mmCIF file of C-alpha atoms and ligand atoms in Angstrom:
data_model
loop_
_atom_site.group_PDB
_atom_site.id
_atom_site.type_symbol
_atom_site.label_atom_id
_atom_site.label_comp_id
_atom_site.label_asym_id
_atom_site.label_seq_id
_atom_site.Cartn_x
_atom_site.Cartn_y
_atom_site.Cartn_z
ATOM 1 C CA UNK Q 51 10.078 6.872 25.516
ATOM 2 C CA UNK Q 52 13.744 7.081 24.477
ATOM 3 C CA UNK Q 53 14.759 5.267 21.215
ATOM 4 C CA UNK Q 54 18.304 4.899 22.768
ATOM 5 C CA UNK Q 55 17.036 2.607 25.457
ATOM 6 C CA UNK Q 56 14.589 0.705 23.249
ATOM 7 C CA UNK Q 57 16.494 0.197 19.971
ATOM 8 C CA UNK Q 58 18.568 -2.961 20.618
ATOM 9 C CA UNK Q 59 22.160 -3.248 19.359
ATOM 10 C CA UNK Q 60 23.592 -6.695 18.694
ATOM 11 C CA UNK Q 61 25.563 -7.656 21.757
ATOM 12 C CA UNK Q 62 29.188 -9.102 21.628
ATOM 13 C CA UNK Q 63 32.175 -8.487 19.503
ATOM 14 C CA UNK Q 64 30.160 -6.446 16.985
ATOM 15 C CA UNK Q 65 32.368 -3.510 16.461
ATOM 16 C CA UNK Q 66 34.077 -4.940 13.379
ATOM 17 C CA UNK Q 67 30.794 -5.545 11.661
ATOM 18 C CA UNK Q 68 29.187 -2.885 9.494
ATOM 19 C CA UNK Q 69 26.450 -1.061 11.465
ATOM 20 C CA UNK Q 70 22.881 -1.363 10.112
ATOM 21 C CA UNK Q 71 19.488 -0.164 11.312
ATOM 22 C CA UNK Q 72 16.356 -2.230 11.140
ATOM 23 C CA UNK Q 73 13.738 0.481 11.642
ATOM 24 C CA UNK Q 74 10.583 -1.862 12.133
ATOM 25 C CA UNK Q 75 9.875 -5.128 13.638
ATOM 26 C CA UNK Q 76 10.730 -7.911 11.183
ATOM 27 C CA UNK Q 77 10.558 -11.675 11.497
ATOM 28 C CA UNK Q 78 13.084 -12.954 14.093
ATOM 29 C CA UNK Q 79 14.694 -15.367 11.826
ATOM 30 C CA UNK Q 80 15.539 -12.639 9.391
ATOM 31 C CA UNK Q 81 16.931 -10.631 12.180
ATOM 32 C CA UNK Q 82 19.154 -13.421 13.325
ATOM 33 C CA UNK Q 83 20.610 -13.819 9.902
ATOM 34 C CA UNK Q 84 21.201 -10.139 9.695
ATOM 35 C CA UNK Q 85 23.046 -10.220 12.955
ATOM 36 C CA UNK Q 86 25.558 -12.768 11.721
ATOM 37 C CA UNK Q 87 26.872 -10.311 9.270
ATOM 38 C CA UNK Q 88 26.153 -6.890 10.837
ATOM 39 C CA UNK Q 89 26.051 -4.924 13.982
ATOM 40 C CA UNK Q 90 22.114 -4.427 13.987
ATOM 41 C CA UNK Q 91 20.319 -1.707 15.700
ATOM 42 C CA UNK Q 92 16.727 -2.956 15.716
ATOM 43 C CA UNK Q 93 13.498 -1.525 16.716
ATOM 44 C CA UNK Q 94 11.775 -4.767 17.433
ATOM 45 C CA UNK Q 95 9.267 -2.942 19.656
ATOM 46 C CA UNK Q 96 7.950 -1.512 16.318
ATOM 47 C CA UNK Q 97 7.667 1.853 17.774
ATOM 48 C CA UNK Q 98 7.450 4.765 15.051
ATOM 49 C CA UNK Q 99 10.611 7.043 15.295
ATOM 50 C CA UNK Q 100 10.176 10.744 15.492
ATOM 51 C CA UNK Q 101 12.022 12.569 12.691
ATOM 52 C CA UNK Q 102 14.756 13.629 15.224
ATOM 53 C CA UNK Q 103 15.128 9.970 16.294
ATOM 54 C CA UNK Q 104 15.332 8.858 12.620
ATOM 55 C CA UNK Q 105 17.824 11.412 11.887
ATOM 56 C CA UNK Q 106 20.064 10.243 14.828
ATOM 57 C CA UNK Q 107 19.601 6.535 13.940
ATOM 58 C CA UNK Q 108 20.656 7.177 10.446
ATOM 59 C CA UNK Q 109 23.745 9.172 11.492
ATOM 60 C CA UNK Q 110 25.810 6.075 12.578
ATOM 61 C CA UNK Q 111 24.907 3.328 10.128
ATOM 62 C CA UNK Q 112 25.777 2.156 6.644
ATOM 63 C CA UNK Q 113 22.434 0.638 5.735
ATOM 64 C CA UNK Q 114 18.772 0.862 6.835
ATOM 65 C CA UNK Q 115 15.792 -1.371 6.502
ATOM 66 C CA UNK Q 116 12.742 0.954 6.608
ATOM 67 C CA UNK Q 117 8.972 1.082 5.767
ATOM 68 C CA UNK Q 118 6.394 3.635 4.685
ATOM 69 C CA UNK Q 119 6.400 4.990 8.365
ATOM 70 C CA UNK Q 120 9.931 6.444 7.828
ATOM 71 C CA UNK Q 121 10.282 9.507 5.741
ATOM 72 C CA UNK Q 122 13.695 9.598 4.223
ATOM 73 C CA UNK Q 123 14.385 13.020 2.986
ATOM 74 C CA UNK Q 124 17.227 15.780 3.142
ATOM 75 C CA UNK Q 125 16.447 16.382 6.944
ATOM 76 C CA UNK Q 126 16.495 12.497 7.832
ATOM 77 C CA UNK Q 127 19.878 12.311 5.886
ATOM 78 C CA UNK Q 128 21.377 15.504 7.369
ATOM 79 C CA UNK Q 129 23.994 13.539 9.436
ATOM 80 C CA UNK Q 130 23.980 10.343 7.501
ATOM 81 C CA UNK Q 131 27.515 10.533 6.409
ATOM 82 C CA UNK Q 132 28.341 6.745 6.076
ATOM 83 C CA UNK Q 133 24.875 5.753 4.787
ATOM 84 C CA UNK Q 134 24.838 3.706 1.469
ATOM 85 C CA UNK Q 135 21.390 2.380 1.196
ATOM 86 C CA UNK Q 136 17.859 2.765 2.392
ATOM 87 C CA UNK Q 137 15.993 -0.422 1.615
ATOM 88 C CA UNK Q 138 12.129 0.046 1.738
ATOM 89 C CA UNK Q 139 10.166 -2.904 2.766
ATOM 90 C CA UNK Q 140 7.355 -1.854 0.404
ATOM 91 C CA UNK Q 141 6.838 -1.396 -3.250
ATOM 92 C CA UNK Q 142 5.456 2.105 -2.936
ATOM 93 C CA UNK Q 143 8.185 4.596 -2.114
ATOM 94 C CA UNK Q 144 6.264 7.775 -1.597
ATOM 95 C CA UNK Q 145 8.034 8.145 1.800
ATOM 96 C CA UNK Q 146 11.291 8.586 -0.154
ATOM 97 C CA UNK Q 147 12.393 11.934 -1.405
ATOM 98 C CA UNK Q 148 14.424 10.306 -4.214
ATOM 99 C CA UNK Q 149 16.244 13.398 -5.448
ATOM 100 C CA UNK Q 150 17.367 14.167 -1.880
ATOM 101 C CA UNK Q 151 18.539 10.593 -1.313
ATOM 102 C CA UNK Q 152 20.400 10.452 -4.694
ATOM 103 C CA UNK Q 153 21.859 14.022 -3.708
ATOM 104 C CA UNK Q 154 23.196 12.270 -0.536
ATOM 105 C CA UNK Q 155 24.636 9.537 -2.708
ATOM 106 C CA UNK Q 156 22.613 6.895 -1.019
ATOM 107 C CA UNK Q 157 20.920 4.090 -2.974
ATOM 108 C CA UNK Q 158 17.301 3.625 -2.484
ATOM 109 C CA UNK Q 159 15.470 0.417 -3.306
ATOM 110 C CA UNK Q 160 11.878 -1.044 -2.823
ATOM 111 C CA UNK Q 161 10.210 -4.589 -3.024
ATOM 112 C CA UNK Q 162 8.285 -5.073 -6.413
ATOM 113 C CA UNK Q 163 6.938 -8.166 -7.830
ATOM 114 C CA UNK Q 164 6.887 -10.268 -4.702
ATOM 115 C CA UNK Q 165 3.686 -8.731 -3.527
ATOM 116 C CA UNK Q 166 1.864 -8.328 -6.768
ATOM 117 C CA UNK Q 167 -0.512 -11.351 -6.655
ATOM 118 C CA UNK Q 168 -1.080 -11.093 -2.793
ATOM 119 C CA UNK Q 169 -2.108 -7.426 -3.213
ATOM 120 C CA UNK Q 170 -4.286 -8.049 -6.328
ATOM 121 C CA UNK Q 171 -5.993 -10.900 -4.544
ATOM 122 C CA UNK Q 172 -6.734 -8.588 -1.548
ATOM 123 C CA UNK Q 173 -8.017 -5.720 -3.934
ATOM 124 C CA UNK Q 174 -10.424 -8.355 -5.420
ATOM 125 C CA UNK Q 175 -11.439 -9.558 -1.913
ATOM 126 C CA UNK Q 176 -12.108 -5.851 -0.813
ATOM 127 C CA UNK Q 177 -14.200 -5.319 -4.117
ATOM 128 C CA UNK Q 178 -16.224 -8.453 -3.383
ATOM 129 C CA UNK Q 179 -16.715 -7.687 0.366
ATOM 130 C CA UNK Q 180 -17.848 -3.980 -0.597
ATOM 131 C CA UNK Q 181 -20.109 -4.881 -3.490
ATOM 132 C CA UNK Q 182 -21.881 -7.709 -1.537
ATOM 133 C CA UNK Q 183 -21.970 -6.010 1.654
ATOM 134 C CA UNK Q 184 -20.076 -8.723 3.667
ATOM 135 C CA UNK Q 185 -18.826 -6.777 6.732
ATOM 136 C CA UNK Q 186 -21.998 -4.838 7.049
ATOM 137 C CA UNK Q 187 -23.965 -8.154 7.041
ATOM 138 C CA UNK Q 188 -21.878 -9.604 9.600
ATOM 139 C CA UNK Q 189 -22.318 -6.484 11.802
ATOM 140 C CA UNK Q 190 -26.019 -6.734 11.270
ATOM 141 C CA UNK Q 191 -26.084 -10.374 12.510
ATOM 142 C CA UNK Q 192 -23.860 -9.587 15.527
ATOM 143 C CA UNK Q 193 -26.210 -6.653 16.369
ATOM 144 C CA UNK Q 194 -29.211 -9.300 16.493
ATOM 145 C CA UNK Q 195 -31.078 -7.926 13.553
ATOM 146 C CA UNK Q 196 -31.443 -11.266 11.650
ATOM 147 C CA UNK Q 197 -34.866 -12.653 12.577
ATOM 148 C CA UNK Q 198 -35.932 -14.265 9.259
ATOM 149 C CA UNK Q 199 -34.778 -14.670 5.745
ATOM 150 C CA UNK Q 200 -36.198 -12.101 3.417
ATOM 151 C CA UNK Q 201 -36.425 -11.414 -0.302
ATOM 152 C CA UNK Q 202 -36.020 -7.783 0.175
ATOM 153 C CA UNK Q 203 -35.130 -6.931 3.709
ATOM 154 C CA UNK Q 204 -31.594 -8.246 3.696
ATOM 155 C CA UNK Q 205 -28.465 -6.301 2.791
ATOM 156 C CA UNK Q 206 -28.775 -6.410 -1.161
ATOM 157 C CA UNK Q 207 -25.579 -5.924 -2.810
ATOM 158 C CA UNK Q 208 -24.309 -5.115 -6.360
ATOM 159 C CA UNK Q 209 -23.099 -7.731 -8.808
ATOM 160 C CA UNK Q 210 -19.475 -8.197 -9.919
ATOM 161 C CA UNK Q 211 -20.050 -10.758 -12.623
ATOM 162 C CA UNK Q 212 -20.575 -9.231 -16.059
ATOM 163 C CA UNK Q 213 -20.209 -5.682 -14.712
ATOM 164 C CA UNK Q 214 -17.540 -3.147 -15.787
ATOM 165 C CA UNK Q 215 -14.435 -2.613 -13.635
ATOM 166 C CA UNK Q 216 -12.552 0.591 -14.030
ATOM 167 C CA UNK Q 217 -8.891 0.456 -12.871
ATOM 168 C CA UNK Q 218 -6.912 3.567 -12.355
ATOM 169 C CA UNK Q 219 -3.322 2.766 -12.324
ATOM 170 C CA UNK Q 220 -2.389 -0.068 -14.521
ATOM 171 C CA UNK Q 221 0.883 -1.330 -13.218
ATOM 172 C CA UNK Q 222 1.727 -4.853 -12.156
ATOM 173 C CA UNK Q 223 -1.015 -4.874 -9.382
ATOM 174 C CA UNK Q 224 -3.691 -3.058 -11.611
ATOM 175 C CA UNK Q 225 -3.059 -5.771 -14.399
ATOM 176 C CA UNK Q 226 -3.303 -8.646 -11.633
ATOM 177 C CA UNK Q 227 -6.807 -7.186 -10.711
ATOM 178 C CA UNK Q 228 -7.885 -6.987 -14.416
ATOM 179 C CA UNK Q 229 -6.848 -10.706 -14.919
ATOM 180 C CA UNK Q 230 -8.908 -11.798 -11.810
ATOM 181 C CA UNK Q 231 -11.774 -9.695 -13.039
ATOM 182 C CA UNK Q 232 -11.808 -11.831 -16.474
ATOM 183 C CA UNK Q 233 -12.580 -14.953 -14.542
ATOM 184 C CA UNK Q 234 -15.746 -13.186 -13.326
ATOM 185 C CA UNK Q 235 -16.714 -12.290 -16.838
ATOM 186 C CA UNK Q 236 -16.109 -8.671 -16.184
ATOM 187 C CA UNK Q 237 -15.527 -5.876 -18.671
ATOM 188 C CA UNK Q 238 -12.326 -4.254 -17.926
ATOM 189 C CA UNK Q 239 -11.470 -0.659 -18.625
ATOM 190 C CA UNK Q 240 -8.390 1.201 -17.258
ATOM 191 C CA UNK Q 241 -6.715 4.664 -17.083
ATOM 192 C CA UNK Q 242 -3.029 5.033 -16.675
ATOM 193 C CA UNK Q 243 -0.427 7.814 -17.084
ATOM 194 C CA UNK Q 244 0.724 5.748 -20.080
ATOM 195 C CA UNK Q 245 -1.136 3.286 -22.164
ATOM 196 C CA UNK Q 246 -0.099 -0.271 -22.032
ATOM 197 C CA UNK Q 247 1.475 -2.110 -24.896
ATOM 198 C CA UNK Q 248 -1.042 -3.887 -27.160
ATOM 199 C CA UNK Q 249 0.137 -7.280 -25.888
ATOM 200 C CA UNK Q 250 -0.467 -6.364 -22.186
ATOM 201 C CA UNK Q 251 -3.849 -4.876 -23.081
ATOM 202 C CA UNK Q 252 -4.725 -8.079 -24.770
ATOM 203 C CA UNK Q 253 -3.487 -10.219 -21.811
ATOM 204 C CA UNK Q 254 -5.904 -8.391 -19.463
ATOM 205 C CA UNK Q 255 -8.581 -7.831 -22.090
ATOM 206 C CA UNK Q 256 -8.544 -4.297 -20.947
ATOM 207 C CA UNK Q 257 -9.547 -1.217 -22.832
ATOM 208 C CA UNK Q 258 -7.801 2.277 -22.282
ATOM 209 C CA UNK Q 259 -10.198 5.041 -21.612
ATOM 210 C CA UNK Q 260 -10.023 8.641 -20.228
ATOM 211 C CA UNK Q 261 -10.298 9.108 -16.495
ATOM 212 C CA UNK Q 262 -13.734 10.741 -17.006
ATOM 213 C CA UNK Q 263 -15.122 7.898 -19.295
ATOM 214 C CA UNK Q 264 -13.861 5.447 -16.673
ATOM 215 C CA UNK Q 265 -15.622 7.319 -13.780
ATOM 216 C CA UNK Q 266 -18.859 7.625 -15.699
ATOM 217 C CA UNK Q 267 -19.112 4.021 -16.996
ATOM 218 C CA UNK Q 268 -17.498 1.674 -14.440
ATOM 219 C CA UNK Q 269 -19.670 -0.136 -11.963
ATOM 220 C CA UNK Q 270 -16.644 -0.664 -9.729
ATOM 221 C CA UNK Q 271 -13.747 1.664 -9.662
ATOM 222 C CA UNK Q 272 -10.399 0.323 -8.210
ATOM 223 C CA UNK Q 273 -7.407 2.728 -7.391
ATOM 224 C CA UNK Q 274 -4.037 1.065 -7.672
ATOM 225 C CA UNK Q 275 -1.908 4.149 -8.592
ATOM 226 C CA UNK Q 276 1.262 5.388 -6.814
ATOM 227 C CA UNK Q 277 0.992 8.476 -4.697
ATOM 228 C CA UNK Q 278 2.727 11.541 -5.648
ATOM 229 C CA UNK Q 279 1.882 15.340 -5.617
ATOM 230 C CA UNK Q 280 0.185 14.752 -9.068
ATOM 231 C CA UNK Q 281 -1.968 11.879 -7.833
ATOM 232 C CA UNK Q 282 -3.064 13.694 -4.599
ATOM 233 C CA UNK Q 283 -6.958 13.562 -4.450
ATOM 234 C CA UNK Q 284 -7.160 11.871 -7.706
ATOM 235 C CA UNK Q 285 -10.866 11.188 -6.515
ATOM 236 C CA UNK Q 286 -12.440 14.089 -4.840
ATOM 237 C CA UNK Q 287 -16.032 15.487 -4.950
ATOM 238 C CA UNK Q 288 -16.001 16.432 -8.559
ATOM 239 C CA UNK Q 289 -14.796 12.913 -9.456
ATOM 240 C CA UNK Q 290 -17.223 11.154 -7.305
ATOM 241 C CA UNK Q 291 -20.136 13.219 -8.897
ATOM 242 C CA UNK Q 292 -19.175 11.557 -12.130
ATOM 243 C CA UNK Q 293 -19.775 8.010 -10.830
ATOM 244 C CA UNK Q 294 -22.857 6.045 -11.105
ATOM 245 C CA UNK Q 295 -24.967 5.981 -7.915
ATOM 246 C CA UNK Q 296 -24.823 2.240 -7.929
ATOM 247 C CA UNK Q 297 -20.987 2.141 -8.230
ATOM 248 C CA UNK Q 298 -18.438 1.147 -5.669
ATOM 249 C CA UNK Q 299 -14.940 2.765 -5.027
ATOM 250 C CA UNK Q 300 -11.974 0.612 -3.885
ATOM 251 C CA UNK Q 301 -8.693 2.182 -2.689
ATOM 252 C CA UNK Q 302 -5.695 -0.031 -2.139
ATOM 253 C CA UNK Q 303 -3.263 2.553 -3.450
ATOM 254 C CA UNK Q 304 -2.306 5.154 -0.793
ATOM 255 C CA UNK Q 305 -3.957 7.487 1.674
ATOM 256 C CA UNK Q 306 -4.253 10.859 -0.027
ATOM 257 C CA UNK Q 307 -5.294 9.499 -3.461
ATOM 258 C CA UNK Q 308 -8.926 9.895 -2.423
ATOM 259 C CA UNK Q 309 -10.210 12.971 -0.465
ATOM 260 C CA UNK Q 310 -11.538 10.946 2.335
ATOM 261 C CA UNK Q 311 -13.801 13.549 3.747
ATOM 262 C CA UNK Q 312 -15.341 14.213 0.327
ATOM 263 C CA UNK Q 313 -15.843 10.418 0.046
ATOM 264 C CA UNK Q 314 -17.486 10.155 3.338
ATOM 265 C CA UNK Q 315 -19.941 12.816 2.524
ATOM 266 C CA UNK Q 316 -20.628 11.154 -0.812
ATOM 267 C CA UNK Q 317 -21.336 7.793 0.938
ATOM 268 C CA UNK Q 318 -23.570 9.510 3.491
ATOM 269 C CA UNK Q 319 -25.659 11.131 0.790
ATOM 270 C CA UNK Q 320 -25.715 7.891 -1.137
ATOM 271 C CA UNK Q 321 -24.093 9.427 -4.230
ATOM 272 C CA UNK Q 322 -22.337 6.252 -4.750
ATOM 273 C CA UNK Q 323 -23.229 2.671 -3.310
ATOM 274 C CA UNK Q 324 -20.199 1.889 -1.170
ATOM 275 C CA UNK Q 325 -16.472 2.072 -0.750
ATOM 276 C CA UNK Q 326 -13.692 -0.314 0.296
ATOM 277 C CA UNK Q 327 -10.610 1.241 1.793
ATOM 278 C CA UNK Q 328 -7.291 -0.352 2.593
ATOM 279 C CA UNK Q 329 -5.446 3.003 2.953
ATOM 280 C CA UNK Q 330 -6.482 6.366 4.544
ATOM 281 C CA UNK Q 331 -5.326 10.037 4.474
ATOM 282 C CA UNK Q 332 -3.210 10.443 7.663
ATOM 283 C CA UNK Q 333 -3.407 6.599 8.616
ATOM 284 C CA UNK Q 334 -3.426 5.080 11.041
ATOM 285 C CA UNK Q 335 -5.966 7.757 11.853
ATOM 286 C CA UNK Q 336 -9.162 7.291 9.887
ATOM 287 C CA UNK Q 337 -11.455 10.057 9.210
ATOM 288 C CA UNK Q 338 -14.215 9.959 11.864
ATOM 289 C CA UNK Q 339 -16.876 10.662 9.229
ATOM 290 C CA UNK Q 340 -16.000 7.224 7.526
ATOM 291 C CA UNK Q 341 -16.337 5.427 10.876
ATOM 292 C CA UNK Q 342 -19.916 6.509 11.155
ATOM 293 C CA UNK Q 343 -20.960 4.882 7.813
ATOM 294 C CA UNK Q 344 -22.046 1.320 7.204
ATOM 295 C CA UNK Q 345 -21.594 1.523 3.488
ATOM 296 C CA UNK Q 346 -17.786 1.515 3.624
ATOM 297 C CA UNK Q 347 -15.574 -1.528 4.355
ATOM 298 C CA UNK Q 348 -12.381 -0.639 6.281
ATOM 299 C CA UNK Q 349 -8.979 -2.562 6.322
ATOM 300 C CA UNK Q 350 -5.794 -1.476 8.127
ATOM 301 C CA UNK Q 351 -3.459 -1.349 5.142
ATOM 302 C CA UNK Q 352 -3.125 -5.242 4.694
ATOM 303 C CA UNK Q 353 -3.248 -5.725 1.006
ATOM 304 C CA UNK Q 354 0.196 -7.290 1.081
ATOM 305 C CA UNK Q 355 -0.248 -8.881 4.477
ATOM 306 C CA UNK Q 356 0.112 -12.603 4.150
ATOM 307 C CA UNK Q 357 2.916 -14.224 6.129
ATOM 308 C CA UNK Q 358 4.399 -15.642 2.805
ATOM 309 C CA UNK Q 359 4.477 -12.310 1.133
ATOM 310 C CA UNK Q 360 5.618 -10.222 4.146
ATOM 311 C CA UNK Q 361 8.536 -12.709 4.485
ATOM 312 C CA UNK Q 362 9.412 -12.227 0.815
ATOM 313 C CA UNK Q 363 9.316 -8.492 1.106
ATOM 314 C CA UNK Q 364 11.693 -8.458 4.134
ATOM 315 C CA UNK Q 365 13.903 -11.054 2.235
ATOM 316 C CA UNK Q 366 14.065 -8.858 -0.918
ATOM 317 C CA UNK Q 367 14.891 -5.679 1.194
ATOM 318 C CA UNK Q 368 17.637 -7.735 2.923
ATOM 319 C CA UNK Q 369 18.929 -8.831 -0.598
ATOM 320 C CA UNK Q 370 19.024 -5.170 -1.683
ATOM 321 C CA UNK Q 371 20.829 -4.034 1.507
ATOM 322 C CA UNK Q 372 23.355 -6.780 1.339
ATOM 323 C CA UNK Q 373 24.084 -6.284 -2.401
ATOM 324 C CA UNK Q 374 24.619 -2.437 -1.708
ATOM 325 C CA UNK Q 375 27.043 -3.166 1.110
ATOM 326 C CA UNK Q 376 28.782 -5.747 -0.893
ATOM 327 C CA UNK Q 377 29.428 -3.290 -3.785
ATOM 328 C CA UNK Q 378 26.859 -4.976 -6.042
ATOM 329 C CA UNK Q 379 23.837 -3.697 -7.738
ATOM 330 C CA UNK Q 380 20.778 -4.029 -5.612
ATOM 331 C CA UNK Q 381 18.064 -6.082 -7.460
ATOM 332 C CA UNK Q 382 15.429 -3.370 -7.149
ATOM 333 C CA UNK Q 383 17.501 -0.255 -7.171
ATOM 334 C CA UNK Q 384 15.240 2.932 -7.750
ATOM 335 C CA UNK Q 385 17.946 5.548 -8.245
ATOM 336 C CA UNK Q 386 20.417 3.781 -10.773
ATOM 337 C CA UNK Q 387 22.425 6.888 -11.060
ATOM 338 C CA UNK Q 388 23.953 6.480 -7.565
ATOM 339 C CA UNK Q 389 25.252 2.979 -8.209
ATOM 340 C CA UNK Q 390 29.045 3.005 -8.901
ATOM 341 C CA UNK Q 391 29.478 -0.607 -10.046
HETATM 342 C C1 8YV Z 549 3.570 -2.269 2.714
HETATM 343 C C2 8YV Z 549 2.337 -1.256 0.577
HETATM 344 O O1 8YV Z 549 3.232 -3.270 3.482
HETATM 345 O O2 8YV Z 549 4.230 -2.183 -0.555
HETATM 346 C C3 8YV Z 549 3.439 -1.261 -0.467
HETATM 347 O O3 8YV Z 549 3.405 -0.310 -1.181
HETATM 348 O O4 8YV Z 549 1.461 -0.438 0.459
HETATM 349 C C4 8YV Z 549 2.479 -2.330 1.638
HETATM 350 O O5 8YV Z 549 2.678 -3.558 0.902
HETATM 351 C C5 8YV Z 549 3.521 -1.037 3.300
HETATM 352 O O6 8YV Z 549 3.644 0.160 2.503
HETATM 353 C C6 8YV Z 549 4.696 -0.806 4.377
HETATM 354 O O7 8YV Z 549 4.930 0.384 4.669
#
């Protein structure tokens, strides 16, 4: 399919308006608002651009709303002579090569804060669903296996209350999960690149430990750290081997933080109890070994996916774009060095 035929441009007397790109489908009302101020090239078909198409799209615009599916690097920016801002509709920005974006004199922004609670809620939901085997139980009923109530022959899970949760990555979302865990009487330990302030640790009743201690002692390990070359395969076979055989592992961070093949092998051999995954290496593809297992709960990268929050993310990305194009500092600017206020 050809992008040129499928990426729509605002009709009418649009030539005086600055040209922008909306690289993924957004809410129609938000698009309509943008069309009042800009000549909008929009991909409401929600098709993922090839790198060549993206490079071409970026060559004729001043601002772009993008998401994790758009890799913005030197090659994408090669012909983007007029581009001033790339506004990610996402808090994580591992799809951005920030030094390359800054070198091109382009502002980069993301959408922090507006999704913190929604994502922490989902992390907790995935943790509960995994520990208490909710999706597995549903599949079991649908497959017609439920013929009687039983004390022992039902899917028996692991408790959350009064257990220890180990959070790797203690930013805003990690702290949100810690606060929710307190309501369940859980003991909270965490590991992070840098230790929280005493006040923040107190607010979460969280104790800082080494990664090894966390893996050895947590009943539930929750991953919420950003993806980078350093955090690639933070959890692989070696780390899983440190975990309790009764432990669960939850990944709401990014694909690539966990070695999915090593995890599938460990789940198959019951080296840990279960896993809950919202993100995958190479998503939307899911490692076929994971698909064969019943002790893993799978979700299609939906931690921030409530209508209210997705609207707030789009709105914040638009605020960032508008500010940059109006010569103002975008509210969530990543590369402050590029801003000439
Ligand atoms: C986004 C996310 O929806 O914000 C993030 O970092 O993981 C999600 O909320 C997704 O990344 C959009 O590309």
